[in-house]
PDB file of C-alpha atoms in Angstrom:
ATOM      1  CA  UNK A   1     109.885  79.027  73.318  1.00 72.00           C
ATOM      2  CA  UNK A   2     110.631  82.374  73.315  1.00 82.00           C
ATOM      3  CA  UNK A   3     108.527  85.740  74.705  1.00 85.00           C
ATOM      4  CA  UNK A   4     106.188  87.026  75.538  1.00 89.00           C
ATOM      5  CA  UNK A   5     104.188  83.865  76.951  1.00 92.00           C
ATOM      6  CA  UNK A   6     100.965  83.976  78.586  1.00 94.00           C
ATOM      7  CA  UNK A   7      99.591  81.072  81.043  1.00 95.00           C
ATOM      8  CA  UNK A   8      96.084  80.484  81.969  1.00 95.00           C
ATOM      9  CA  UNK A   9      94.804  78.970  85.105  1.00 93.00           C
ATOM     10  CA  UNK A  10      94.826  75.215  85.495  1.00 92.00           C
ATOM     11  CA  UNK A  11      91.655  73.911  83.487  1.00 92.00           C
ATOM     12  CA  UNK A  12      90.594  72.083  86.483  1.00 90.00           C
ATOM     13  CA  UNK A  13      90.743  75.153  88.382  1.00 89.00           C
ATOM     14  CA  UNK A  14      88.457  76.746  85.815  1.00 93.00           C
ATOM     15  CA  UNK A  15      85.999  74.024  86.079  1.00 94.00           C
ATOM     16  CA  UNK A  16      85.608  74.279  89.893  1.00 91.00           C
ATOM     17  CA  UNK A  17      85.559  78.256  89.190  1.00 91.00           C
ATOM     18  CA  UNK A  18      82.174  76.861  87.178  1.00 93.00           C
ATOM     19  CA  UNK A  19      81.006  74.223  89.516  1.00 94.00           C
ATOM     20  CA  UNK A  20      81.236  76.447  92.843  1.00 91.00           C
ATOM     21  CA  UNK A  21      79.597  79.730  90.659  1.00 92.00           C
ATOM     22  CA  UNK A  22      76.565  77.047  90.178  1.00 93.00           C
ATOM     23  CA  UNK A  23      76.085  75.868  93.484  1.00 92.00           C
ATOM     24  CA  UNK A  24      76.452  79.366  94.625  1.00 90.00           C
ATOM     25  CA  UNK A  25      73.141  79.931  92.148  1.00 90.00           C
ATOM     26  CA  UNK A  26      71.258  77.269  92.592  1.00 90.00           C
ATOM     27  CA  UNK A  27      71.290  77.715  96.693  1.00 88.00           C
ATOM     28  CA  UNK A  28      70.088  82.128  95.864  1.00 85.00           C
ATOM     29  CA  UNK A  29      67.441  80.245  93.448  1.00 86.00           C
ATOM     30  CA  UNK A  30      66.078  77.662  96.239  1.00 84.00           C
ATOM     31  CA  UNK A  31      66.670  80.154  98.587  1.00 82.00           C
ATOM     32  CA  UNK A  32      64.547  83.073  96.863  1.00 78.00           C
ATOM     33  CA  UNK A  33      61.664  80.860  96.004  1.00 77.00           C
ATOM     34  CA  UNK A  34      61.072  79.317  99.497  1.00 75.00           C
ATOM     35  CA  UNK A  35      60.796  82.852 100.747  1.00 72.00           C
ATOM     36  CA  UNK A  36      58.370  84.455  98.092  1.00 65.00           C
ATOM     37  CA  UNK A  37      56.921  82.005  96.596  1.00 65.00           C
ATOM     38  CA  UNK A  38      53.508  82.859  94.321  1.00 67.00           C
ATOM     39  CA  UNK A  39      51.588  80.998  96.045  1.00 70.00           C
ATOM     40  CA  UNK A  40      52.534  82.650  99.142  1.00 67.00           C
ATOM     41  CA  UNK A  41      51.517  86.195  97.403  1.00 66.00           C
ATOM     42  CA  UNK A  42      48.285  84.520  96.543  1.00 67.00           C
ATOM     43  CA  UNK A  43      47.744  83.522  99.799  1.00 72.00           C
ATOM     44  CA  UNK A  44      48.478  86.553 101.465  1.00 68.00           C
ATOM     45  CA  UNK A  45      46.138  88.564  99.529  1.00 69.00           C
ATOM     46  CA  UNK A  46      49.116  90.108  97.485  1.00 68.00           C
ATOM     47  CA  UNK A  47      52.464  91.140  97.900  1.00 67.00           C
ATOM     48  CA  UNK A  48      51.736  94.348 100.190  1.00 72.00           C
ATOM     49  CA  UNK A  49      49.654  92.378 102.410  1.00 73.00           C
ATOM     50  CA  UNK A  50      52.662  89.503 102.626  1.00 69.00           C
ATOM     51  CA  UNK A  51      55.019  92.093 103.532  1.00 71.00           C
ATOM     52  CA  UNK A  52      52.489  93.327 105.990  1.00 73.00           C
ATOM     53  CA  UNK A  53      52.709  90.372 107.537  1.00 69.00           C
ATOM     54  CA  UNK A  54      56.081  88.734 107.310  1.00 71.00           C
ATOM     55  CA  UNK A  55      58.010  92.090 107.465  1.00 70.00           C
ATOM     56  CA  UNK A  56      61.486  89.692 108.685  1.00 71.00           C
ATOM     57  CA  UNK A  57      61.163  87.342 105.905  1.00 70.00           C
ATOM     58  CA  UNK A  58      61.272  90.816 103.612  1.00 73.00           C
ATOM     59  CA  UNK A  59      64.679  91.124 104.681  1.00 79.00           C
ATOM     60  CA  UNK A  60      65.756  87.296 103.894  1.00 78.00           C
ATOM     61  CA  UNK A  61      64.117  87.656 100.398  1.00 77.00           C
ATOM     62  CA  UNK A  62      66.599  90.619 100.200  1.00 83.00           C
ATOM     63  CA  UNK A  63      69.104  89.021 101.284  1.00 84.00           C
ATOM     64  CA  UNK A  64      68.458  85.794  99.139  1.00 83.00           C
ATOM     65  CA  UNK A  65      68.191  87.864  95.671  1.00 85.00           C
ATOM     66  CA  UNK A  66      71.497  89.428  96.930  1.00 88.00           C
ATOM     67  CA  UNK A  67      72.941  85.522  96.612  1.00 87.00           C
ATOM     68  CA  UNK A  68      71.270  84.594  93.336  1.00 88.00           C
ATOM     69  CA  UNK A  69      72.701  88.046  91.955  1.00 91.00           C
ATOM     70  CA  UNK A  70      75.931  87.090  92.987  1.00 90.00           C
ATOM     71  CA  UNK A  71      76.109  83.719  91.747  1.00 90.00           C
ATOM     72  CA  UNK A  72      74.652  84.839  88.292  1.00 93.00           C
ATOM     73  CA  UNK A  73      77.227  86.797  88.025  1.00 92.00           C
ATOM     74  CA  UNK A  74      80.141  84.511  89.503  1.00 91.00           C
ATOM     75  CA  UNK A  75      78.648  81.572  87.284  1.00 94.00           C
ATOM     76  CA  UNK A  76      78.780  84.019  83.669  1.00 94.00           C
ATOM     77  CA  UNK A  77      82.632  85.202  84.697  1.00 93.00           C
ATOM     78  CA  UNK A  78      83.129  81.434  85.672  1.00 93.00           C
ATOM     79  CA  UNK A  79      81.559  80.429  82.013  1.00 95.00           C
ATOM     80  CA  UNK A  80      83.552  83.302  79.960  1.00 95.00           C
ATOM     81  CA  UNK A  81      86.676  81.853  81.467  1.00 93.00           C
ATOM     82  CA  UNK A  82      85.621  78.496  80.789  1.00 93.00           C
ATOM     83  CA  UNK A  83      85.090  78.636  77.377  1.00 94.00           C
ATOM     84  CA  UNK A  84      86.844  82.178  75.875  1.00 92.00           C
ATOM     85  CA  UNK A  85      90.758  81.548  77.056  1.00 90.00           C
ATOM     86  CA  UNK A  86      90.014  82.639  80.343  1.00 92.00           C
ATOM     87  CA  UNK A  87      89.683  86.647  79.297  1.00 93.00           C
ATOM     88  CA  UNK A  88      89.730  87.862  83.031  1.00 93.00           C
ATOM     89  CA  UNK A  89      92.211  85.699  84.683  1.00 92.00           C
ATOM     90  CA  UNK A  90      95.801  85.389  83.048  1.00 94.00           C
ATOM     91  CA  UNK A  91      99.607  86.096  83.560  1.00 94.00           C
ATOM     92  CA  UNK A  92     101.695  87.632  80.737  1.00 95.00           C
ATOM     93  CA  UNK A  93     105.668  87.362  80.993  1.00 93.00           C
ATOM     94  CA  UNK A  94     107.752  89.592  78.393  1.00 91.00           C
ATOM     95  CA  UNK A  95     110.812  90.901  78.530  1.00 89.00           C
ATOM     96  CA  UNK A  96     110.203  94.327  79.975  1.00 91.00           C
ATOM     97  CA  UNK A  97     107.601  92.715  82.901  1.00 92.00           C
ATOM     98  CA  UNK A  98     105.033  90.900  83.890  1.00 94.00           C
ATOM     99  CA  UNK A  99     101.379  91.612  83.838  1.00 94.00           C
ATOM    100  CA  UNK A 100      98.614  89.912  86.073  1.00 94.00           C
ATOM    101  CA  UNK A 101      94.980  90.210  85.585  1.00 92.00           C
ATOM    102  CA  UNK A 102      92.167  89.024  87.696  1.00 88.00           C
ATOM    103  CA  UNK A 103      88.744  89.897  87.840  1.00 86.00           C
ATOM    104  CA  UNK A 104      88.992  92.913  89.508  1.00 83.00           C
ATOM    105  CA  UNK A 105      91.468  94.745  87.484  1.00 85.00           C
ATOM    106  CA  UNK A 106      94.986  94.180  85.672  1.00 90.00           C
ATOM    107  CA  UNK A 107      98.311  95.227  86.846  1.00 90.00           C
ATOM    108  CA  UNK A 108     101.754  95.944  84.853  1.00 92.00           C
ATOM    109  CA  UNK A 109     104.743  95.240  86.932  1.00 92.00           C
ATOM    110  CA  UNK A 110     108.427  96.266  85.043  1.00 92.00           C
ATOM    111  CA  UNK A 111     111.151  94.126  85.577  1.00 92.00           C
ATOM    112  CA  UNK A 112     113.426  96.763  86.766  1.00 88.00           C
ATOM    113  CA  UNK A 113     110.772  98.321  89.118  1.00 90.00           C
ATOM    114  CA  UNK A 114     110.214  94.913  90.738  1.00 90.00           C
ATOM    115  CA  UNK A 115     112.178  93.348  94.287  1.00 89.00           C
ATOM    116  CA  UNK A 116     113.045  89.586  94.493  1.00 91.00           C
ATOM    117  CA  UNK A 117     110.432  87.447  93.208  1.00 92.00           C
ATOM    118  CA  UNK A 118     109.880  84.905  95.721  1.00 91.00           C
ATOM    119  CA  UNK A 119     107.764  81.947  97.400  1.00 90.00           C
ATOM    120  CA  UNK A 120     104.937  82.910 100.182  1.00 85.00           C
ATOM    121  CA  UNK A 121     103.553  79.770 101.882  1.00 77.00           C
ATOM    122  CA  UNK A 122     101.541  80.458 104.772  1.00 73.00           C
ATOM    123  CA  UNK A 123     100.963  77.743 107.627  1.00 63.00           C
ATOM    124  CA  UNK A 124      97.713  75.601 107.325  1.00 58.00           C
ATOM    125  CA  UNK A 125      95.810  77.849 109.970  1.00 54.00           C
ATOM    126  CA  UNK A 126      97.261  80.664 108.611  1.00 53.00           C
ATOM    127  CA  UNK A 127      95.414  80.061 105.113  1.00 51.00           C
ATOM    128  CA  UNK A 128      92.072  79.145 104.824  1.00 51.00           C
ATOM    129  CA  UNK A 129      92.519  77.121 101.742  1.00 48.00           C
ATOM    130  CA  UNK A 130      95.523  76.567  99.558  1.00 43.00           C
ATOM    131  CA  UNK A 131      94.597  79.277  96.888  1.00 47.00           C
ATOM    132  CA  UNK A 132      95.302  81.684 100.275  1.00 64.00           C
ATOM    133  CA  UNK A 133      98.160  79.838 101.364  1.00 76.00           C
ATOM    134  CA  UNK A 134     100.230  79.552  98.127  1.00 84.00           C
ATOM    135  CA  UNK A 135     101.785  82.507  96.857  1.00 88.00           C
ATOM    136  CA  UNK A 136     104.024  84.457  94.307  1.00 90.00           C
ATOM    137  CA  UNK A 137     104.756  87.649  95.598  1.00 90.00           C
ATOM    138  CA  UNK A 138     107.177  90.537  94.520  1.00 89.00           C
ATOM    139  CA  UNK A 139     106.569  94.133  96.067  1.00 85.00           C
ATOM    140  CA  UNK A 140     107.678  97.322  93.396  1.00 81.00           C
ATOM    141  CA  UNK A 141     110.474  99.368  94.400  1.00 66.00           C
ATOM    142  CA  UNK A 142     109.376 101.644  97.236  1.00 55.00           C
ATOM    143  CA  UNK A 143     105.984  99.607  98.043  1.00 54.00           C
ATOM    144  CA  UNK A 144     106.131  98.500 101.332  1.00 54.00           C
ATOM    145  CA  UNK A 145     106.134  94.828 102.126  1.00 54.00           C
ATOM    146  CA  UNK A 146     102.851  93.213 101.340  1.00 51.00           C
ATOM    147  CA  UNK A 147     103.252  89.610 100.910  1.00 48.00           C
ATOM    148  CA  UNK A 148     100.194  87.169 100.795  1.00 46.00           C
ATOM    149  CA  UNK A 149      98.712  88.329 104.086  1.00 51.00           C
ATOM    150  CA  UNK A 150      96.030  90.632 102.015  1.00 54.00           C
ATOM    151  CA  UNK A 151      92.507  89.427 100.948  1.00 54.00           C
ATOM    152  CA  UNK A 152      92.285  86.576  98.557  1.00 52.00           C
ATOM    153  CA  UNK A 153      90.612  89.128  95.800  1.00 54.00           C
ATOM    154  CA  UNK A 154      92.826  91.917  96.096  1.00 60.00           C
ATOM    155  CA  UNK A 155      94.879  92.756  92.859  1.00 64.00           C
ATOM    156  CA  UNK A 156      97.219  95.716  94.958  1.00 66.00           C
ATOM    157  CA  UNK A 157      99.395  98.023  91.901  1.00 72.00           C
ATOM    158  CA  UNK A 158     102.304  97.850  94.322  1.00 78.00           C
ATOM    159  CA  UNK A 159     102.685  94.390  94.809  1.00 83.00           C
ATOM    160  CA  UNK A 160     102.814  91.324  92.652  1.00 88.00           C
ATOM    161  CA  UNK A 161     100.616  88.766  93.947  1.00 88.00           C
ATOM    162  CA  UNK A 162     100.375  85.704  92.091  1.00 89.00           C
ATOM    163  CA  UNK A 163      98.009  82.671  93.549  1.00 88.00           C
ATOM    164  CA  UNK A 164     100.107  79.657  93.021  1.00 88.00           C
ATOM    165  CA  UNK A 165      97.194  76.808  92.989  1.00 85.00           C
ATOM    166  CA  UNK A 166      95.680  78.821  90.686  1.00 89.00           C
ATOM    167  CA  UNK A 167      98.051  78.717  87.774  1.00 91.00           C
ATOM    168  CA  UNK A 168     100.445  75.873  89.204  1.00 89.00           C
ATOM    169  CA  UNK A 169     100.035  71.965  89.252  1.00 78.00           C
ATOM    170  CA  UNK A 170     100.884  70.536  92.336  1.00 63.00           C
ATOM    171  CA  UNK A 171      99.681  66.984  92.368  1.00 60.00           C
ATOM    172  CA  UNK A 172      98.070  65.137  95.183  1.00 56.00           C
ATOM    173  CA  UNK A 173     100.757  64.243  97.179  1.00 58.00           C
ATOM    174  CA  UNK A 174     101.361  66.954 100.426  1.00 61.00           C
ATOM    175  CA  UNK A 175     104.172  69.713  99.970  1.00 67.00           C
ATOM    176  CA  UNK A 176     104.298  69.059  96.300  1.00 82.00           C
ATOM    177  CA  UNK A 177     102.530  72.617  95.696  1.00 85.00           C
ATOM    178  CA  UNK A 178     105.208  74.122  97.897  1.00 85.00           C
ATOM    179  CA  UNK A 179     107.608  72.926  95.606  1.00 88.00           C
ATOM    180  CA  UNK A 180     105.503  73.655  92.632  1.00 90.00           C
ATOM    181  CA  UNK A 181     105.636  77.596  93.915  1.00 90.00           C
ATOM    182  CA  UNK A 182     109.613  77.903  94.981  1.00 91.00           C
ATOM    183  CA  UNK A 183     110.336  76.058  91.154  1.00 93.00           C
ATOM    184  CA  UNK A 184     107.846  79.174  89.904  1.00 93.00           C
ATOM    185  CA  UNK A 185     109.009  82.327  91.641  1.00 93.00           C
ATOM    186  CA  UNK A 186     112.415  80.994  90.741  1.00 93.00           C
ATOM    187  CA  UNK A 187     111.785  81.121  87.437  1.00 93.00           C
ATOM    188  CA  UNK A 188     110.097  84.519  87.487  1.00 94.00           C
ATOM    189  CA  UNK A 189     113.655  85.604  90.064  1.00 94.00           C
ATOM    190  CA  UNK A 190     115.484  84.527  86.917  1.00 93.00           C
ATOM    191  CA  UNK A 191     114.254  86.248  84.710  1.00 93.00           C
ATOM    192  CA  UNK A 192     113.965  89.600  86.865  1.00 93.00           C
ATOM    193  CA  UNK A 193     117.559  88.879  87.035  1.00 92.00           C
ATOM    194  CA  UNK A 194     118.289  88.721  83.377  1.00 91.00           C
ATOM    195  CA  UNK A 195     116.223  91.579  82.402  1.00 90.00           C
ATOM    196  CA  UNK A 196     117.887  94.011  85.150  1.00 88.00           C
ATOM    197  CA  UNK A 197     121.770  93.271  83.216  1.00 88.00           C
ATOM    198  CA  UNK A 198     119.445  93.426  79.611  1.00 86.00           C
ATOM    199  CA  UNK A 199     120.292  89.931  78.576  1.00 84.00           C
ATOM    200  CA  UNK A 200     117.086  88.703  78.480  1.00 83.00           C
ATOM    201  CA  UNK A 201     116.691  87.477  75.235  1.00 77.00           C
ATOM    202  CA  UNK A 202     115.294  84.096  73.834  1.00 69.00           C
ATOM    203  CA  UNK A 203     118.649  82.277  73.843  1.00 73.00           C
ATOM    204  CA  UNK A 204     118.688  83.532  77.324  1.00 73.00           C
ATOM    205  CA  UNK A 205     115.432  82.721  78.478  1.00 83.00           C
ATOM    206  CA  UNK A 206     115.582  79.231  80.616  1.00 87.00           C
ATOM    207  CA  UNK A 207     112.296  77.144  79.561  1.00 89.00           C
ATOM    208  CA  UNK A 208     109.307  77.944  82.454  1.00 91.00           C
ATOM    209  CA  UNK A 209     108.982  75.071  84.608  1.00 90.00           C
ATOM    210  CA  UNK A 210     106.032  72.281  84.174  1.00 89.00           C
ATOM    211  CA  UNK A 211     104.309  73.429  87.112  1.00 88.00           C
ATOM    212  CA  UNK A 212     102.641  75.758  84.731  1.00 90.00           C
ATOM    213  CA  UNK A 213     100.069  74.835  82.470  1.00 87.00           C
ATOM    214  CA  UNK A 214     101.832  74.935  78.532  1.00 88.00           C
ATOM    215  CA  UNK A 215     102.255  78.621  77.983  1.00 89.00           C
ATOM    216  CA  UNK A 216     100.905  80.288  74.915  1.00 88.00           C
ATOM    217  CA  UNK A 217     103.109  82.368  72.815  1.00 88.00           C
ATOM    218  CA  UNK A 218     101.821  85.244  71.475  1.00 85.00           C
ATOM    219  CA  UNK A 219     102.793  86.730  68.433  1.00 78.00           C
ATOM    220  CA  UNK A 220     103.831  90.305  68.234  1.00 67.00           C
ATOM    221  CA  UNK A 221     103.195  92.206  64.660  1.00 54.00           C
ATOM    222  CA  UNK A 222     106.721  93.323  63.384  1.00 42.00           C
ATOM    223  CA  UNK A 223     106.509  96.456  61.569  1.00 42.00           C
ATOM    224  CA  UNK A 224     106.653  95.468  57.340  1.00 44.00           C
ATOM    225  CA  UNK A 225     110.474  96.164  56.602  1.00 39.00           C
ATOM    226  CA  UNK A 226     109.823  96.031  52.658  1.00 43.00           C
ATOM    227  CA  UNK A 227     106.678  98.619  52.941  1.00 43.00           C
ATOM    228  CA  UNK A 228     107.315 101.592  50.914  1.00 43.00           C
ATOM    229  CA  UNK A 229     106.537 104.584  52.480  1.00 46.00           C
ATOM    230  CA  UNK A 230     103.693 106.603  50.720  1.00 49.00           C
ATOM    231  CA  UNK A 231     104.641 110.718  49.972  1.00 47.00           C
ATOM    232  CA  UNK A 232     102.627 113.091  50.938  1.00 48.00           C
ATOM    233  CA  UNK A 233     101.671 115.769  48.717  1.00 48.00           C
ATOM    234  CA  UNK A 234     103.715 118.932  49.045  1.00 49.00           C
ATOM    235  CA  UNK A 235     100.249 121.449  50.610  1.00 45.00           C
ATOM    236  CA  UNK A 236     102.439 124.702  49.935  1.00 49.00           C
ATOM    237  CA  UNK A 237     103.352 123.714  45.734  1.00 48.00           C
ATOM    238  CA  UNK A 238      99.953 124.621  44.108  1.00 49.00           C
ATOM    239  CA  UNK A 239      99.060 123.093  40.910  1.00 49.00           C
ATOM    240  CA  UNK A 240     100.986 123.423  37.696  1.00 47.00           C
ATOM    241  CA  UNK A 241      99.315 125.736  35.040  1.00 47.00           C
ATOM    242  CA  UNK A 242     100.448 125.467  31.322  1.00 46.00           C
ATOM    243  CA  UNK A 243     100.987 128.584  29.367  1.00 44.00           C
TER     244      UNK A 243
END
């Protein structure tokens, strides 16, 4: 296996990404129809006299369209991922860095630039799920210390933030994703190390662990050694003229 290698999030992750985006629809869907419902716009004698005279239930049916937009549009990025290799979510490892991508944006992080790469497990009140609690972190060089404690979403350019039960496998059993994240940020501390001494090549590279889901190597196009360079035509020589 050699680099760069990219890893996806767990496939089951991807389909509760899905699952949750739907529920998350179908609840703005029930919600927006029980509160402006056509009939209820019939009854009313239209929509201005409704508003007339339900002017709360105006702000609930704002409120409600606010949730159906937002699961539409959680439930399409949920799909994409799904389906298309998981375009917005994805780690890359090369030999000059990492770089992270979630929905919000995508960060580059160099080797060289980067502090220890290391394990962030917060307690269980600490987290409010295990994709909070569970985390790779690794602050740049002159970033100060951010560790897990931001929000859940944030993607920060200083700070390498990696959700662990997002891209690891930790089985059912309890502490086994704790283990599953020290076994991954050792990995990554490994090869921070290598690359900072240049000797991280593929005989170098130790294998990622299995906590990962099987990496995908992607192929980088070598410039054509045999190509013959084409010449370009001399602009100032102006054309030959026979006598």
């Amino acid at each position: 296996m050699r680099l760069p290698l990219k890893f996806l999030p767990r496939m089951s992750q991807l389909i509760a990404e899905a699952i949750g985006a739907l529920v998350m629809l179908g609840i703005g869907i029930a919600f927006f129809s029980d509160l402006a419902s056509p009939d209820d716009f019939q009854h009313a004698g239209g929509f201005i006299a409704w508003l007339r005279g339900n002017p709360l239930a105006f702000v609930f049916m704002l409120a409600s369209i606010g949730l159906l937009l937002f699961g539409l549009g959680w439930f399409t990025v949920a799909v994409i991922n799904l389906v298309s290799g998981s375009p917005f979510n994805y780690l890359i490892v090369d030999r000059f860095g990492v770089t992270y991508r979630n929905f919000w944006r995508e960060n580059r992080y160099s080797w060289k630039d980067l502090g220890p790469v290391q394990a962030f497990n917060l307690g269980v009140w600490q987290g409010r799920s295990s994709q909070r609690r569970h985390w790779i972190v690794a602050d740049t060089i002159g970033t100060e210390a951010g560790g897990g404690r931001g929000p859940f979403w944030s993607n920060p350019e200083g700070t390498l933030r990696i959700p662990a039960a997002v891209y690891l496998g930790g089985g059912m059993l309890i502490g086994t994703l704790d283990l599953a994240t020290n076994d991954a940020a050792g990995w990554l501390e490994e090869l921070r190390q290598l690359a900072r001494i240049d000797r991280l090549e593929t005989e170098d590279m130790p294998p990622p662990p299995d906590c990962f889901r099987r990496p995908i190597e992607i192929d980088i196009a070598a410039p054509d050694a045999h190509a013959v360079p084409q010449e370009r035509p001399d602009r100032g020589a102006g054309p030959t003229v026979e006598r």
